[in-house]
């Protein structure tokens, strides 16, 4: 009798030990949770997590408690992870995702409910991406406008850093949630990004199907912290910054935010990314930004493509905000125009040869002198998000629409008239004349100086500038090349609709009149 009890007790103890060991670590990845949005067709959504080595995991997708899809896999012994790729799904829901681990006769089941299929966008950057809806214009009205957008789901990654690439997020500030006034306006620079939310809301108004938004940003951080080591090495970025910066208040060490806040998301199937960053590089490795930013985009694309087993498009759409204006010291006077230019890889527009499938929202006219968060943090995030969503509609969704303001396609010096003629590729609206926003580089004996080129006559697609003040060789032309080119929505040039400002540019003058010797601007 005693022997039987001993054997029974031993068997029970072994069973319980097996039960516990089989359950250790069986979980979904940190961001797979109730209320999430998974990427819709034509891609397949990736579901992954952790489990007991060599156990079998079956993932079932259910609708109204009826299984509609099953995918099986095994837990990898080397990493304790399991991964399945769901079949492409049409947008909609809600669904339940169930994962069951089996090891011998022992089963454990995980469930997440109210899952939707739609388009998933990642939003990243520094403080202008980090600002919450409570900090923007008309905050009260915006925070009350959530009832119609319950299919736009939001998640916010915690601000963490790591010296090595993490496999999963260490912490999430806001788990997948439906939008509420509380989680959208949770204090200053905390929880959900206003630009991210407003961008997703504009998209939903067009798409009319679910949108998933992940915010992963940190105030005052340079691009070096968000870049992988390999991309920084490819650009020859030194270990320490070239100059001090009063705009760099967050982590700046190489790759620490890439490691902790981006790399752990790599298995997720994405539709695209939007980015708002650059202020902390105005005086910190600024001259390398025309390399570090395009390489960040390319490296993120490759990483998410590989991590999702090819489900995230290799050249997924990537949108960014060209920096707005702010009141700065003399030391930063030329730095802000230069970083705006470097944001486009020195083309002045996107997409371009170095930045394919990329879109930009110009914010040069969205200055905010009276922002309680400092002029570097303008409160009109609605216009920023609107301009971003236009780019997304054009590049990500194939709509035929204009998403960028006018740039000249030809700059022609008119002999003996003292005029420089600009021909634009799209109709322009001259909102007001300005005598200083255009400048001509006037060169003599290898010495150049920038002189105002007042606006003269104009038509639907041409603009003439008066350059009679240049008595030497006009070598180059630039536009809006100051930290604060114009007041709020009062720049001189816009697209004919008046909604898209002409972005800053600098360009050589290549056809001087006889006797001129053209040189590139210094």
C-alpha positions as a Python dict, from the first residue, in 0.01 Angstrom:
ca = {
    (1, 'X'): (0, 0, 0),
    (2, 'X'): (282, 232, 100),
    (3, 'X'): (471, 139, -217),
    (4, 'X'): (165, 211, -429),
    (5, 'X'): (121, 552, -267),
    (6, 'X'): (490, 624, -320),
    (7, 'X'): (469, 534, -689),
    (8, 'X'): (147, 733, -732),
    (9, 'X'): (305, 1034, -561),
    (10, 'X'): (616, 1006, -779),
    (11, 'X'): (410, 984, -1098),
    (12, 'X'): (199, 1282, -991),
    (13, 'X'): (511, 1483, -909),
    (14, 'X'): (670, 1399, -1245),
    (15, 'X'): (345, 1489, -1421),
    (16, 'X'): (329, 1825, -1249),
    (17, 'X'): (696, 1892, -1329),
    (18, 'X'): (632, 1808, -1694),
    (19, 'X'): (320, 2027, -1686),
    (20, 'X'): (517, 2322, -1551),
    (21, 'X'): (819, 2274, -1781),
    (22, 'X'): (594, 2246, -2086),
    (23, 'X'): (424, 2572, -1990),
    (24, 'X'): (744, 2767, -1926),
    (25, 'X'): (764, 3051, -2171),
    (26, 'X'): (475, 2944, -2393),
    (27, 'X'): (348, 3281, -2506),
    (28, 'X'): (289, 3506, -2800),
    (29, 'X'): (543, 3774, -2892),
    (30, 'X'): (494, 4089, -2685),
    (31, 'X'): (295, 4277, -2949),
    (32, 'X'): (53, 3996, -3039),
    (33, 'X'): (-243, 4082, -2823),
    (34, 'X'): (-616, 4150, -2805),
    (35, 'X'): (-741, 4426, -3039),
    (36, 'X'): (-441, 4405, -3271),
    (37, 'X'): (-444, 4459, -3646),
    (38, 'X'): (-271, 4204, -3870),
    (39, 'X'): (-157, 4287, -4221),
    (40, 'X'): (-417, 4208, -4487),
    (41, 'X'): (-372, 4054, -4831),
    (42, 'X'): (-176, 4017, -5051),
    (43, 'X'): (73, 3958, -4769),
    (44, 'X'): (39, 3694, -4501),
    (45, 'X'): (51, 3800, -4136),
    (46, 'X'): (327, 3651, -3921),
    (47, 'X'): (232, 3504, -3581),
    (48, 'X'): (515, 3401, -3352),
    (49, 'X'): (606, 3342, -2990),
    (50, 'X'): (803, 3131, -2746),
    (51, 'X'): (756, 2773, -2632),
    (52, 'X'): (910, 2448, -2518),
    (53, 'X'): (1179, 2311, -2754),
    (54, 'X'): (1052, 2045, -2996),
    (55, 'X'): (689, 2096, -2894),
    (56, 'X'): (428, 2123, -3168),
    (57, 'X'): (238, 2451, -3200),
    (58, 'X'): (-87, 2485, -3393),
    (59, 'X'): (-223, 2830, -3470),
    (60, 'X'): (-594, 2851, -3550),
    (61, 'X'): (-779, 3152, -3687),
    (62, 'X'): (-1145, 3155, -3584),
    (63, 'X'): (-1445, 3365, -3686),
    (64, 'X'): (-1757, 3343, -3468),
    (65, 'X'): (-1594, 3046, -3288),
    (66, 'X'): (-1558, 2859, -3619),
    (67, 'X'): (-1204, 2763, -3731),
    (68, 'X'): (-1127, 2901, -4077),
    (69, 'X'): (-751, 2838, -4093),
    (70, 'X'): (-493, 2619, -3918),
    (71, 'X'): (-114, 2641, -3936),
    (72, 'X'): (128, 2407, -3761),
    (73, 'X'): (496, 2434, -3668),
    (74, 'X'): (750, 2322, -3408),
    (75, 'X'): (936, 2519, -3144),
    (76, 'X'): (1298, 2568, -3247),
    (77, 'X'): (1541, 2419, -2998),
    (78, 'X'): (1807, 2687, -3046),
    (79, 'X'): (1584, 2988, -2986),
    (80, 'X'): (1272, 2850, -2812),
    (81, 'X'): (1065, 3034, -3075),
    (82, 'X'): (790, 2927, -3310),
    (83, 'X'): (657, 3106, -3617),
    (84, 'X'): (371, 3062, -3862),
    (85, 'X'): (265, 3269, -4162),
    (86, 'X'): (-111, 3296, -4208),
    (87, 'X'): (-270, 3280, -4549),
    (88, 'X'): (-353, 3623, -4694),
    (89, 'X'): (-678, 3759, -4556),
    (90, 'X'): (-920, 4022, -4679),
    (91, 'X'): (-957, 4327, -4454),
    (92, 'X'): (-1213, 4301, -4176),
    (93, 'X'): (-1292, 4106, -3860),
    (94, 'X'): (-1313, 4050, -3572),
    (95, 'X'): (-1127, 3719, -3545),
    (96, 'X'): (-977, 3513, -3266),
    (97, 'X'): (-622, 3378, -3291),
    (98, 'X'): (-559, 3063, -3088),
    (99, 'X'): (-219, 2898, -3038),
    (100, 'X'): (-196, 2548, -2889),
    (101, 'X'): (128, 2387, -2777),
    (102, 'X'): (143, 2008, -2759),
    (103, 'X'): (421, 1806, -2597),
    (104, 'X'): (327, 1445, -2553),
    (105, 'X'): (-17, 1445, -2394),
    (106, 'X'): (19, 1793, -2248),
    (107, 'X'): (-155, 2084, -2420),
    (108, 'X'): (-159, 2455, -2348),
    (109, 'X'): (-368, 2714, -2527),
    (110, 'X'): (-330, 3088, -2578),
    (111, 'X'): (-595, 3317, -2725),
    (112, 'X'): (-616, 3675, -2844),
    (113, 'X'): (-953, 3816, -2944),
    (114, 'X'): (-1102, 4104, -3144),
    (115, 'X'): (-827, 4081, -3406),
    (116, 'X'): (-874, 4272, -3731),
    (117, 'X'): (-704, 4249, -4069),
    (118, 'X'): (-605, 4574, -4238),
    (119, 'X'): (-292, 4778, -4306),
    (120, 'X'): (-21, 4806, -4041),
    (121, 'X'): (200, 5118, -4026),
    (122, 'X'): (501, 5176, -3800),
    (123, 'X'): (563, 5536, -3682),
    (124, 'X'): (905, 5634, -3548),
    (125, 'X'): (1133, 5929, -3478),
    (126, 'X'): (1195, 6185, -3207),
    (127, 'X'): (984, 6438, -3013),
    (128, 'X'): (771, 6571, -3299),
    (129, 'X'): (658, 6214, -3356),
    (130, 'X'): (627, 6161, -2981),
    (131, 'X'): (385, 6453, -2920),
    (132, 'X'): (40, 6335, -2816),
    (133, 'X'): (-299, 6455, -2934),
    (134, 'X'): (-339, 6657, -2613),
    (135, 'X'): (-51, 6879, -2733),
    (136, 'X'): (-182, 6971, -3079),
    (137, 'X'): (-417, 7242, -3202),
    (138, 'X'): (-785, 7174, -3126),
    (139, 'X'): (-684, 6902, -2882),
    (140, 'X'): (-1024, 6886, -2712),
    (141, 'X'): (-1207, 6835, -3040),
    (142, 'X'): (-955, 6580, -3163),
    (143, 'X'): (-970, 6377, -2842),
    (144, 'X'): (-1348, 6359, -2860),
    (145, 'X'): (-1338, 6237, -3220),
    (146, 'X'): (-1274, 5865, -3167),
    (147, 'X'): (-1612, 5691, -3188),
    (148, 'X'): (-1602, 5655, -3566),
    (149, 'X'): (-1245, 5518, -3563),
    (150, 'X'): (-1270, 5207, -3346),
    (151, 'X'): (-1117, 5004, -3630),
    (152, 'X'): (-801, 5215, -3611),
    (153, 'X'): (-603, 5033, -3343),
    (154, 'X'): (-298, 5173, -3164),
    (155, 'X'): (10, 5044, -2980),
    (156, 'X'): (296, 5240, -2822),
    (157, 'X'): (640, 5091, -2755),
    (158, 'X'): (816, 5184, -2431),
    (159, 'X'): (1127, 5402, -2445),
    (160, 'X'): (1403, 5148, -2388),
    (161, 'X'): (1757, 5100, -2513),
    (162, 'X'): (1989, 4802, -2548),
    (163, 'X'): (2349, 4737, -2643),
    (164, 'X'): (2260, 4428, -2846),
    (165, 'X'): (1972, 4349, -3080),
    (166, 'X'): (1673, 4220, -2882),
    (167, 'X'): (1449, 3944, -3013),
    (168, 'X'): (1133, 4083, -2855),
    (169, 'X'): (1020, 4409, -2697),
    (170, 'X'): (1123, 4448, -2335),
    (171, 'X'): (817, 4658, -2255),
    (172, 'X'): (510, 4815, -2412),
    (173, 'X'): (364, 5142, -2279),
    (174, 'X'): (28, 5099, -2448),
    (175, 'X'): (-86, 4753, -2551),
    (176, 'X'): (-300, 4718, -2863),
    (177, 'X'): (-605, 4931, -2790),
    (178, 'X'): (-904, 5097, -2942),
    (179, 'X'): (-859, 5476, -2947),
    (180, 'X'): (-989, 5675, -2651),
    (181, 'X'): (-940, 6030, -2531),
    (182, 'X'): (-733, 5888, -2245),
    (183, 'X'): (-481, 5685, -2442),
    (184, 'X'): (-449, 5943, -2721),
    (185, 'X'): (-396, 6234, -2481),
    (186, 'X'): (-193, 6067, -2209),
    (187, 'X'): (19, 6366, -2101),
    (188, 'X'): (298, 6533, -2295),
    (189, 'X'): (530, 6323, -2513),
    (190, 'X'): (393, 5997, -2371),
    (191, 'X'): (193, 5707, -2510),
    (192, 'X'): (44, 5752, -2853),
    (193, 'X'): (188, 5974, -3124),
    (194, 'X'): (-43, 6245, -3259),
    (195, 'X'): (114, 6237, -3607),
    (196, 'X'): (78, 5858, -3616),
    (197, 'X'): (-285, 5866, -3501),
    (198, 'X'): (-391, 6149, -3733),
    (199, 'X'): (-214, 5984, -4028),
    (200, 'X'): (-399, 5659, -3960),
    (201, 'X'): (-727, 5842, -3921),
    (202, 'X'): (-687, 6017, -4258),
    (203, 'X'): (-601, 5683, -4416),
    (204, 'X'): (-907, 5518, -4265),
    (205, 'X'): (-1129, 5790, -4407),
    (206, 'X'): (-1005, 5687, -4751),
    (207, 'X'): (-960, 5311, -4711),
    (208, 'X'): (-1267, 5236, -4496),
    (209, 'X'): (-1105, 4925, -4353),
    (210, 'X'): (-892, 4863, -4038),
    (211, 'X'): (-560, 5037, -3982),
    (212, 'X'): (-301, 4932, -3723),
    (213, 'X'): (-60, 5193, -3587),
    (214, 'X'): (257, 5124, -3387),
    (215, 'X'): (437, 5419, -3231),
    (216, 'X'): (804, 5368, -3143),
    (217, 'X'): (980, 5700, -3080),
    (218, 'X'): (1198, 5884, -2828),
    (219, 'X'): (1243, 6260, -2786),
    (220, 'X'): (1575, 6426, -2860),
    (221, 'X'): (1735, 6131, -3035),
    (222, 'X'): (1970, 6139, -3337),
    (223, 'X'): (1946, 5900, -3630),
    (224, 'X'): (2253, 5711, -3507),
    (225, 'X'): (2051, 5562, -3220),
    (226, 'X'): (1785, 5433, -3464),
    (227, 'X'): (2030, 5283, -3713),
    (228, 'X'): (2187, 4938, -3718),
    (229, 'X'): (2563, 4916, -3673),
    (230, 'X'): (2607, 4789, -4028),
    (231, 'X'): (2434, 5091, -4182),
    (232, 'X'): (2634, 5335, -3968),
    (233, 'X'): (2958, 5163, -4061),
    (234, 'X'): (2862, 5183, -4429),
    (235, 'X'): (2835, 5562, -4393),
    (236, 'X'): (3158, 5594, -4195),
    (237, 'X'): (2986, 5748, -3893),
    (238, 'X'): (3239, 5821, -3617),
    (239, 'X'): (3176, 5683, -3271),
    (240, 'X'): (3131, 6031, -3125),
    (241, 'X'): (2942, 6318, -3282),
    (242, 'X'): (3129, 6586, -3478),
    (243, 'X'): (2979, 6871, -3270),
    (244, 'X'): (2777, 6919, -2954),
    (245, 'X'): (2404, 6969, -2997),
    (246, 'X'): (2150, 7130, -2769),
    (247, 'X'): (1881, 6934, -2952),
    (248, 'X'): (2018, 6594, -2851),
    (249, 'X'): (1872, 6510, -2511),
    (250, 'X'): (1783, 6142, -2554),
    (251, 'X'): (2008, 5839, -2606),
    (252, 'X'): (2262, 5898, -2884),
    (253, 'X'): (2483, 5590, -2868),
    (254, 'X'): (2500, 5392, -3186),
    (255, 'X'): (2209, 5154, -3249),
    (256, 'X'): (2068, 5146, -2894),
    (257, 'X'): (1712, 5228, -3004),
    (258, 'X'): (1736, 5016, -3317),
    (259, 'X'): (1833, 4727, -3090),
    (260, 'X'): (1551, 4771, -2838),
    (261, 'X'): (1264, 4945, -3019),
    (262, 'X'): (1283, 4849, -3390),
    (263, 'X'): (1466, 4518, -3430),
    (264, 'X'): (1218, 4335, -3200),
    (265, 'X'): (937, 4428, -3444),
    (266, 'X'): (1112, 4286, -3751),
    (267, 'X'): (895, 3970, -3775),
    (268, 'X'): (581, 4176, -3809),
    (269, 'X'): (426, 4210, -4154),
    (270, 'X'): (403, 4583, -4230),
    (271, 'X'): (241, 4797, -4495),
    (272, 'X'): (481, 5087, -4442),
    (273, 'X'): (663, 5330, -4212),
    (274, 'X'): (640, 5703, -4139),
    (275, 'X'): (930, 5892, -3980),
    (276, 'X'): (969, 6234, -3814),
    (277, 'X'): (1328, 6295, -3705),
    (278, 'X'): (1630, 6509, -3785),
    (279, 'X'): (1627, 6796, -3536),
    (280, 'X'): (1892, 6623, -3322),
    (281, 'X'): (2119, 6593, -3625),
    (282, 'X'): (2113, 6962, -3717),
    (283, 'X'): (2446, 6998, -3539),
    (284, 'X'): (2538, 6633, -3493),
    (285, 'X'): (2689, 6442, -3787),
    (286, 'X'): (2477, 6664, -4010),
    (287, 'X'): (2696, 6624, -4317),
    (288, 'X'): (2649, 6246, -4302),
    (289, 'X'): (2269, 6259, -4290),
    (290, 'X'): (2243, 6233, -4670),
    (291, 'X'): (2395, 5886, -4622),
    (292, 'X'): (2262, 5774, -4284),
    (293, 'X'): (1897, 5845, -4365),
    (294, 'X'): (1876, 5666, -4703),
    (295, 'X'): (2069, 5374, -4555),
    (296, 'X'): (1839, 5359, -4251),
    (297, 'X'): (1545, 5328, -4489),
    (298, 'X'): (1713, 5056, -4694),
    (299, 'X'): (1829, 4865, -4387),
    (300, 'X'): (1486, 4876, -4219),
    (301, 'X'): (1329, 4753, -4541),
    (302, 'X'): (1568, 4459, -4571),
    (303, 'X'): (1532, 4369, -4203),
    (304, 'X'): (1152, 4367, -4203),
    (305, 'X'): (1142, 4180, -4533),
    (306, 'X'): (1370, 3908, -4398),
    (307, 'X'): (1212, 3898, -4052),
    (308, 'X'): (862, 3850, -4195),
    (309, 'X'): (983, 3569, -4424),
    (310, 'X'): (930, 3790, -4726),
    (311, 'X'): (576, 3900, -4636),
    (312, 'X'): (668, 4267, -4582),
    (313, 'X'): (753, 4414, -4922),
    (314, 'X'): (1125, 4460, -4984),
    (315, 'X'): (1067, 4822, -5088),
    (316, 'X'): (774, 4900, -4863),
    (317, 'X'): (652, 5264, -4867),
    (318, 'X'): (848, 5492, -4636),
    (319, 'X'): (723, 5844, -4559),
    (320, 'X'): (891, 6122, -4364),
    (321, 'X'): (838, 6481, -4254),
    (322, 'X'): (1077, 6744, -4387),
    (323, 'X'): (1157, 6958, -4084),
    (324, 'X'): (956, 7265, -3997),
    (325, 'X'): (1094, 7602, -3885),
    (326, 'X'): (1212, 7698, -3541),
    (327, 'X'): (1380, 7994, -3374),
    (328, 'X'): (1745, 7903, -3335),
    (329, 'X'): (2078, 8060, -3252),
    (330, 'X'): (2324, 8182, -3510),
    (331, 'X'): (2524, 7858, -3477),
    (332, 'X'): (2234, 7665, -3627),
    (333, 'X'): (2146, 7921, -3893),
    (334, 'X'): (2260, 7714, -4192),
    (335, 'X'): (2223, 7376, -4024),
    (336, 'X'): (1846, 7348, -4049),
    (337, 'X'): (1826, 7421, -4424),
    (338, 'X'): (2107, 7172, -4482),
    (339, 'X'): (1940, 6894, -4284),
    (340, 'X'): (1617, 6951, -4478),
    (341, 'X'): (1817, 6909, -4799),
    (342, 'X'): (1998, 6599, -4668),
    (343, 'X'): (1662, 6446, -4575),
    (344, 'X'): (1606, 6411, -4951),
    (345, 'X'): (1958, 6272, -5012),
    (346, 'X'): (2036, 6614, -5167),
    (347, 'X'): (1778, 6582, -5445),
    (348, 'X'): (1517, 6816, -5297),
    (349, 'X'): (1235, 6574, -5373),
    (350, 'X'): (1134, 6212, -5332),
    (351, 'X'): (1112, 5952, -5461),
    (352, 'X'): (1456, 5975, -5619),
    (353, 'X'): (1740, 5746, -5729),
    (354, 'X'): (1866, 5692, -5375),
    (355, 'X'): (1526, 5689, -5204),
    (356, 'X'): (1279, 5486, -5413),
    (357, 'X'): (915, 5442, -5305),
    (358, 'X'): (958, 5721, -5052),
    (359, 'X'): (725, 6014, -4984),
    (360, 'X'): (770, 6341, -4798),
    (361, 'X'): (549, 6589, -4615),
    (362, 'X'): (705, 6936, -4632),
    (363, 'X'): (649, 7130, -4310),
    (364, 'X'): (855, 7440, -4384),
    (365, 'X'): (542, 7658, -4361),
    (366, 'X'): (404, 7511, -4038),
    (367, 'X'): (603, 7723, -3793),
    (368, 'X'): (466, 7796, -3446),
    (369, 'X'): (619, 8095, -3262),
    (370, 'X'): (389, 8055, -2963),
    (371, 'X'): (409, 7682, -2906),
    (372, 'X'): (419, 7617, -2529),
    (373, 'X'): (656, 7330, -2609),
    (374, 'X'): (902, 7556, -2789),
    (375, 'X'): (898, 7659, -3155),
    (376, 'X'): (1079, 7337, -3243),
    (377, 'X'): (750, 7160, -3158),
    (378, 'X'): (482, 7315, -3383),
    (379, 'X'): (130, 7216, -3283),
    (380, 'X'): (-27, 7180, -3628),
    (381, 'X'): (17, 6805, -3658),
    (382, 'X'): (-309, 6774, -3853),
    (383, 'X'): (-158, 6932, -4164),
    (384, 'X'): (158, 6723, -4124),
    (385, 'X'): (-48, 6404, -4109),
    (386, 'X'): (-268, 6515, -4399),
    (387, 'X'): (32, 6576, -4623),
    (388, 'X'): (183, 6243, -4519),
    (389, 'X'): (-137, 6058, -4600),
    (390, 'X'): (-141, 6213, -4948),
    (391, 'X'): (202, 6062, -5010),
    (392, 'X'): (87, 5727, -4878),
    (393, 'X'): (-219, 5730, -5101),
    (394, 'X'): (-1, 5802, -5403),
    (395, 'X'): (285, 5559, -5339),
    (396, 'X'): (134, 5288, -5119),
    (397, 'X'): (-212, 5277, -5273),
    (398, 'X'): (-149, 5387, -5630),
    (399, 'X'): (-380, 5688, -5642),
    (400, 'X'): (-303, 5949, -5906),
    (401, 'X'): (-270, 6261, -5696),
    (402, 'X'): (-18, 6533, -5619),
    (403, 'X'): (151, 6491, -5282),
    (404, 'X'): (447, 6729, -5309),
    (405, 'X'): (471, 7101, -5375),
    (406, 'X'): (623, 7248, -5693),
    (407, 'X'): (993, 7235, -5779),
    (408, 'X'): (1148, 7399, -6087),
    (409, 'X'): (1240, 7156, -6363),
    (410, 'X'): (1436, 7419, -6556),
    (411, 'X'): (1633, 7726, -6447),
    (412, 'X'): (1722, 7953, -6737),
    (413, 'X'): (1923, 8273, -6739),
    (414, 'X'): (1763, 8520, -6982),
    (415, 'X'): (2045, 8707, -7156),
    (416, 'X'): (2058, 9086, -7123),
    (417, 'X'): (1737, 9103, -6915),
    (418, 'X'): (1869, 9056, -6564),
    (419, 'X'): (1606, 8785, -6514),
    (420, 'X'): (1629, 8424, -6412),
    (421, 'X'): (1338, 8220, -6545),
    (422, 'X'): (1206, 7917, -6351),
    (423, 'X'): (981, 7662, -6523),
    (424, 'X'): (783, 7432, -6292),
    (425, 'X'): (656, 7084, -6368),
    (426, 'X'): (318, 7156, -6210),
    (427, 'X'): (91, 7460, -6182),
    (428, 'X'): (200, 7708, -5918),
    (429, 'X'): (16, 7959, -5706),
    (430, 'X'): (210, 8269, -5607),
    (431, 'X'): (46, 8345, -5277),
    (432, 'X'): (257, 8656, -5221),
    (433, 'X'): (565, 8823, -5363),
    (434, 'X'): (882, 8794, -5159),
    (435, 'X'): (1209, 8979, -5215),
    (436, 'X'): (1432, 8758, -5000),
    (437, 'X'): (1317, 8395, -5011),
    (438, 'X'): (1501, 8333, -5340),
    (439, 'X'): (1877, 8392, -5337),
    (440, 'X'): (2135, 8381, -5613),
    (441, 'X'): (2498, 8282, -5561),
    (442, 'X'): (2703, 8557, -5724),
    (443, 'X'): (3064, 8458, -5793),
    (444, 'X'): (3381, 8645, -5888),
    (445, 'X'): (3739, 8516, -5868),
    (446, 'X'): (3630, 8201, -5683),
    (447, 'X'): (3451, 8410, -5421),
    (448, 'X'): (3075, 8370, -5396),
    (449, 'X'): (2810, 8545, -5194),
    (450, 'X'): (2435, 8495, -5171),
    (451, 'X'): (2223, 8790, -5278),
    (452, 'X'): (1842, 8831, -5275),
    (453, 'X'): (1666, 8754, -5603),
    (454, 'X'): (1328, 8931, -5581),
    (455, 'X'): (1027, 8769, -5744),
    (456, 'X'): (927, 8951, -6064),
    (457, 'X'): (668, 8826, -6314),
    (458, 'X'): (493, 8488, -6307),
    (459, 'X'): (243, 8274, -6492),
    (460, 'X'): (76, 7938, -6435),
    (461, 'X'): (400, 7741, -6446),
    (462, 'X'): (680, 7999, -6471),
    (463, 'X'): (836, 8251, -6239),
    (464, 'X'): (1094, 8519, -6323),
    (465, 'X'): (1345, 8644, -6065),
    (466, 'X'): (1527, 8974, -6076),
    (467, 'X'): (1903, 8917, -6039),
    (468, 'X'): (2030, 9258, -6147),
    (469, 'X'): (2201, 9291, -5810),
    (470, 'X'): (2448, 9023, -5924),
    (471, 'X'): (2715, 9201, -6129),
    (472, 'X'): (2931, 8891, -6160),
    (473, 'X'): (2857, 8527, -6245),
    (474, 'X'): (2525, 8384, -6115),
    (475, 'X'): (2631, 8031, -6025),
    (476, 'X'): (2344, 7887, -5823),
    (477, 'X'): (1996, 7952, -5690),
    (478, 'X'): (1834, 7853, -5365),
    (479, 'X'): (1485, 7883, -5216),
    (480, 'X'): (1367, 7896, -4853),
    (481, 'X'): (1722, 7836, -4733),
    (482, 'X'): (1680, 7974, -4380),
    (483, 'X'): (1559, 7825, -4051),
    (484, 'X'): (1239, 8034, -4072),
    (485, 'X'): (1155, 8110, -4438),
    (486, 'X'): (798, 8232, -4387),
    (487, 'X'): (518, 8264, -4137),
    (488, 'X'): (249, 8002, -4078),
    (489, 'X'): (110, 7885, -4416),
    (490, 'X'): (235, 8206, -4574),
    (491, 'X'): (521, 8090, -4794),
    (492, 'X'): (521, 8257, -5138),
    (493, 'X'): (482, 7945, -5353),
    (494, 'X'): (231, 7661, -5334),
    (495, 'X'): (74, 7408, -5561),
    (496, 'X'): (-228, 7552, -5737),
    (497, 'X'): (-454, 7399, -5469),
    (498, 'X'): (-271, 7607, -5203),
    (499, 'X'): (-231, 7302, -4980),
    (500, 'X'): (126, 7198, -5065),
    (501, 'X'): (416, 7441, -5023),
    (502, 'X'): (712, 7450, -5259),
    (503, 'X'): (993, 7268, -5072),
    (504, 'X'): (1338, 7423, -5024),
    (505, 'X'): (1597, 7362, -5294),
    (506, 'X'): (1945, 7459, -5408),
    (507, 'X'): (2053, 7417, -5770),
    (508, 'X'): (2332, 7526, -6005),
    (509, 'X'): (2269, 7766, -6290),
    (510, 'X'): (2404, 7579, -6590),
    (511, 'X'): (2340, 7811, -6885),
    (512, 'X'): (2495, 8149, -6812),
    (513, 'X'): (2501, 8412, -7082),
    (514, 'X'): (2815, 8454, -7298),
    (515, 'X'): (3097, 8582, -7081),
    (516, 'X'): (2963, 8415, -6766),
    (517, 'X'): (3169, 8137, -6605),
    (518, 'X'): (2927, 7919, -6407),
    (519, 'X'): (3044, 7768, -6081),
    (520, 'X'): (2874, 7550, -5822),
    (521, 'X'): (2757, 7729, -5510),
    (522, 'X'): (2999, 7728, -5220),
}
